[in-house]
XYZ file of C-alpha atoms in Angstrom:
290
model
C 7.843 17.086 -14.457
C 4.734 14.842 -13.947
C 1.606 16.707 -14.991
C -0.644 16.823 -11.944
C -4.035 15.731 -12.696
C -6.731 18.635 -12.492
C -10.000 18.874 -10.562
C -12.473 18.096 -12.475
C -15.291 20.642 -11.434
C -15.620 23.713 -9.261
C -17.544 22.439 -5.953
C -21.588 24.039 -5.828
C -25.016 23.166 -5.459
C -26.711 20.955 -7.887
C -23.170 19.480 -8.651
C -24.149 16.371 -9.489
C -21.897 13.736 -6.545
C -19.549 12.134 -8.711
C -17.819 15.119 -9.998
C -17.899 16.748 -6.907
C -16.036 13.407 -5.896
C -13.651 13.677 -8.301
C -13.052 17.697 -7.034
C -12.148 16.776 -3.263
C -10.391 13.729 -4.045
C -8.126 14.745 -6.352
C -7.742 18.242 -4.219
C -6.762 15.308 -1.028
C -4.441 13.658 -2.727
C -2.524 16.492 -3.972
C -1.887 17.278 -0.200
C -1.194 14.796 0.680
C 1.311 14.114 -2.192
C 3.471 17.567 -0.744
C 3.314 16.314 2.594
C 4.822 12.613 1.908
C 7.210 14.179 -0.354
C 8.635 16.280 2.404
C 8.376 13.327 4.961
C 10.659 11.096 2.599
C 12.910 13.883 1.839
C 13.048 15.402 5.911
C 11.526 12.326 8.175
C 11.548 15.320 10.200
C 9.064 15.442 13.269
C 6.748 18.693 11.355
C 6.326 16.102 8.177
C 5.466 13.260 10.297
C 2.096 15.340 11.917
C 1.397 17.033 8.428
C 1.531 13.723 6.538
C -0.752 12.047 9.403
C -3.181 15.211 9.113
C -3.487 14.821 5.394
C -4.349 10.863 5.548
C -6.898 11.702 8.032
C -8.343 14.928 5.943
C -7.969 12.321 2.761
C -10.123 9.052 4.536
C -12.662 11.800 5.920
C -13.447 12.270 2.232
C -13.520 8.963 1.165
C -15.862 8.078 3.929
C -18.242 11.094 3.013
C -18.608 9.410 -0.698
C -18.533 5.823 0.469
C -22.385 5.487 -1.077
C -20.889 6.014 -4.477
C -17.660 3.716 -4.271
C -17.257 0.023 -4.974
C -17.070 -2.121 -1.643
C -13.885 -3.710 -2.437
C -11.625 -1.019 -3.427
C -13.404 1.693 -1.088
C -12.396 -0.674 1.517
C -8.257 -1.294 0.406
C -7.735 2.314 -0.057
C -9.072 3.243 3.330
C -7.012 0.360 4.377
C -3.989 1.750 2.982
C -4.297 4.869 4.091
C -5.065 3.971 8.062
C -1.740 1.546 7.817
C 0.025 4.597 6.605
C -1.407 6.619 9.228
C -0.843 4.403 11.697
C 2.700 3.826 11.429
C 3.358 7.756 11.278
C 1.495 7.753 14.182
C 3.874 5.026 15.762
C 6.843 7.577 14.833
C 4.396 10.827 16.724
C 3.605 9.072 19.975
C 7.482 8.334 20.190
C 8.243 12.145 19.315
C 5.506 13.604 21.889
C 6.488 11.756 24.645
C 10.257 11.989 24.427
C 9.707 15.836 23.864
C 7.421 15.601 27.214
C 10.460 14.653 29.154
C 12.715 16.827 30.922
C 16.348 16.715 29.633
C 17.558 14.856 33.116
C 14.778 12.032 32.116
C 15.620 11.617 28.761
C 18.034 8.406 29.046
C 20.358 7.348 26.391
C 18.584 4.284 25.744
C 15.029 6.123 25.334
C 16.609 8.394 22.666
C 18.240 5.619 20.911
C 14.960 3.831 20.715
C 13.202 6.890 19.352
C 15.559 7.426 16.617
C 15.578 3.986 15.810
C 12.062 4.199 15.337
C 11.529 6.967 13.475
C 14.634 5.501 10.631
C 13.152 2.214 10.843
C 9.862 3.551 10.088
C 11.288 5.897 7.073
C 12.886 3.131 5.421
C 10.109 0.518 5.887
C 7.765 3.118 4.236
C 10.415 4.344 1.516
C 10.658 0.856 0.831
C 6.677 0.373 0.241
C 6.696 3.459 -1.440
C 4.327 5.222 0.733
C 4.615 8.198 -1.207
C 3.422 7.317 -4.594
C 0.086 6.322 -2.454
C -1.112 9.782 -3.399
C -0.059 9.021 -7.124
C -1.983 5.671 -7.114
C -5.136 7.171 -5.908
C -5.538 9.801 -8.241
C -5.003 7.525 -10.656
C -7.995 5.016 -9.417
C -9.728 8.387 -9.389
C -10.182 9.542 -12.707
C -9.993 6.069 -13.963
C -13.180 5.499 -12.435
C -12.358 2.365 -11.520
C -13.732 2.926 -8.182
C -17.377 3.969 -8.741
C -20.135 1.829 -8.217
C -21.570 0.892 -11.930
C -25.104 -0.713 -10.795
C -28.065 1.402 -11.625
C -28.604 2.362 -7.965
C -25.229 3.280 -8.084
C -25.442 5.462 -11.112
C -28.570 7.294 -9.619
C -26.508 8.104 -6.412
C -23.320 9.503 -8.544
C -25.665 11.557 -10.361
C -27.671 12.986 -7.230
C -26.871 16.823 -5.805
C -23.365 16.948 -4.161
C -25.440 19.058 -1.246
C -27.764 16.180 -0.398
C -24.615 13.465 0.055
C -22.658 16.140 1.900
C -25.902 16.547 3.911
C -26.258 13.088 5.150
C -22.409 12.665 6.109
C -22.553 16.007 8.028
C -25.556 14.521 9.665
C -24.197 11.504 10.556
C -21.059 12.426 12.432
C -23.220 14.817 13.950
C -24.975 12.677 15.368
C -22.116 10.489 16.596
C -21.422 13.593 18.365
C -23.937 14.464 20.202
C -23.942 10.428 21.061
C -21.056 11.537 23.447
C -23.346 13.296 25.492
C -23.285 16.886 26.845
C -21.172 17.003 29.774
C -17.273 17.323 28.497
C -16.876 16.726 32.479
C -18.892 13.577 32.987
C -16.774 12.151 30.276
C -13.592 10.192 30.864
C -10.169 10.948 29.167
C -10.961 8.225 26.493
C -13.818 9.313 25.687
C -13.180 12.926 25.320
C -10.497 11.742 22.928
C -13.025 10.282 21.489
C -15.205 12.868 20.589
C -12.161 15.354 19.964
C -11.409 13.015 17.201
C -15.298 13.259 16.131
C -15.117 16.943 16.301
C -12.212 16.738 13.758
C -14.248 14.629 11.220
C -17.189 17.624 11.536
C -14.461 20.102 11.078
C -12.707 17.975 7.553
C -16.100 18.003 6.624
C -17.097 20.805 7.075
C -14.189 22.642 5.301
C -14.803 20.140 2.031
C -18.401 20.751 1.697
C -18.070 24.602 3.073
C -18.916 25.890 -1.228
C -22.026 24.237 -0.726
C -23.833 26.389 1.754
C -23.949 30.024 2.895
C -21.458 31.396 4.793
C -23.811 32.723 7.539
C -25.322 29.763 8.078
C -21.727 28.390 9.487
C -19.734 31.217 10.784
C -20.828 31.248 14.045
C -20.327 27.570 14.587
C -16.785 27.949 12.077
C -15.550 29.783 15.708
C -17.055 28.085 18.181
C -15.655 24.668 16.632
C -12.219 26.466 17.025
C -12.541 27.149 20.097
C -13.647 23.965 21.673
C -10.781 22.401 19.010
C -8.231 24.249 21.255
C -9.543 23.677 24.561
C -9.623 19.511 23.821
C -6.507 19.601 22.143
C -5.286 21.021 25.894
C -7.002 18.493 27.931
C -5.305 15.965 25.903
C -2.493 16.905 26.680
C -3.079 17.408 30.403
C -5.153 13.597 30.169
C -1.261 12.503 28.126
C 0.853 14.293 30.453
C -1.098 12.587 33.760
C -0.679 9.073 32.139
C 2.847 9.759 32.274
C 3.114 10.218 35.584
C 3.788 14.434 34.760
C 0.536 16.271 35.648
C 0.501 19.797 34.181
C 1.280 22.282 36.534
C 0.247 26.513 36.231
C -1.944 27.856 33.431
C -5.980 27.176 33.560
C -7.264 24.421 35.734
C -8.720 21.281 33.966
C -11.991 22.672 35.998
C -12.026 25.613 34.234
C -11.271 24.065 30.606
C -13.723 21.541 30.977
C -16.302 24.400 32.241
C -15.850 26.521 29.091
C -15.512 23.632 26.881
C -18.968 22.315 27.498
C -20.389 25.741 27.680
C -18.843 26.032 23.689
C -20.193 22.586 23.066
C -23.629 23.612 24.298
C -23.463 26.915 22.482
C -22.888 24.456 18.767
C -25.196 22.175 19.646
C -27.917 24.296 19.884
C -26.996 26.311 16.466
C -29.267 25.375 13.795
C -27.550 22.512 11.633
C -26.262 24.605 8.332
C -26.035 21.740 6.028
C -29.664 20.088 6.050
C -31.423 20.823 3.325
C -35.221 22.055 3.794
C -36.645 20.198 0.233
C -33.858 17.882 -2.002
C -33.300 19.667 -5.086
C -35.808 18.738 -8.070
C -34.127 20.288 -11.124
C -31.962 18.374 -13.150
C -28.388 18.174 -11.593
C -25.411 19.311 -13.612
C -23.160 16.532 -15.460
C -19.102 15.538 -14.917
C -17.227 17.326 -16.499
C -13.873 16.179 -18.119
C -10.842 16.707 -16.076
């Protein structure tokens, strides 16, 4: 068997950005290496959504330590990953809506079409190999061969983990709260929007969650759940109503959107966890070998 490669440090503050790279990379791609695994062996429907989880969990990180990565290969392997995610998600759409249908709805035809997809879509992938991706990466990983190597570079692979994870935190917070306060005053598109947003935060949020204290997160750690569940449900009501299906019984959209905002008002106002009062000043910890 293929020795996996090992994480290279334990994620913590005054971790000095590069190995903390190397941690949550290598962590990503080992997910993401089960989950394509099963897909090529299944190309059932539950591998399809895992493997298109783990791509988006795996590009969240790369786009968190984007300030340390060359432009060029930063930008193939992101590449990469969003065609891979983008054909799975080709294959999900088709699975979603056929399962959407009643049985009397479901022609021949449509079925056909869906299966045809989905095999078409295995093989093309099988083909590429889409699941040594996972291999490949790890490999560019602790080759280095994607780190920046200019001295502006160096000084940003050697700065505290807490103070990169900081600034993308703040960032895609502040894409969110770009999407205003009112859940209601927001149409379907954009609500998918800033679901999708709210899943970034949460990726993040999980990599980086070593680097703070827990109490400064736990009450946001539910509310994000929370409103997580209530979009995922309007999404499907917005999905079902572009199919001509409206949801019937259960909560009204009225009410969901209600308690939604209220949870979104409730985070909002939270004091942000990860910003850092003063940037470290002591000397930050070195790589070490993995």
């Amino acid at each position: 068997m293929k020795k996996r490669p090992k994480t290279s440090a334990k994620l913590r503050p005054g971790l000095a950005s590069e190995p903390a790279f190397d941690h949550i990379m290598l962590k990503r791609c080992a997910h993401l290496r089960k989950q394509l695994a099963r897909y090529e062996e299944s190309n059932s429907e539950d591998a399809v959504h895992k493997s298109r989880v783990a791509l988006r969990r795996l590009t969240t990180a790369l786009d968190a330590f984007h300030p340390l990565l060359r432009k060029a290969p930063f930008k193939a392997w992101r590449s990469e990953a969003k065609a891979l995610f983008r054909a799975l998600g080709e294959v999900r759409d088709a699975d979603v809506y056929l399962a959407a249908l009643p049985d009397e709805e479901r022609s021949k035809k449509l079925v056909t079409g869906t299966a045809w997809l989905r095999e078409k879509t295995w093989q093309d992938l099988k083909r590429k190999d889409a699941s040594g991706f996972a291999a490949r990466l790890e490999k560019a990983v602790c080759d280095k061969a994607m780190l920046r190597r200019s001295r502006e570079g160096m000084l940003l692979r050697g700065r505290p983990v807490e103070i990169l994870a900081g600034e993308a935190m703040g960032r895609i917070w502040a894409d969110l709260a770009g999407h205003g306060a009112d859940l209601a005053a927001m149409s379907a598109e954009e609500r998918h929007g800033f679901r999708k947003d709210m899943k970034t935060f949460r990726y993040l949020a999980d990599d980086f969650s070593p680097l703070w204290p827990k109490e400064g997160r736990a009450e946001a750690e539910d509310r994000i759940r929370a409103l997580q569940e209530d979009l995922g449900t309007l999404n499907d009501m917005a999905n079902a109503a572009r199919l001509g299906r409206p949801v019937t019984g259960g909560e009204a959209e009225e009410d969901i959107l209600r308690r939604a905002s209220g949870v979104w008002s409730e985070l909002s106002g939270l004091r942000p966890w990860w910003r850092q009062e003063e940037p470290s000043a002591e000397p930050v910890e070195e790589a070490e070998a993995g």
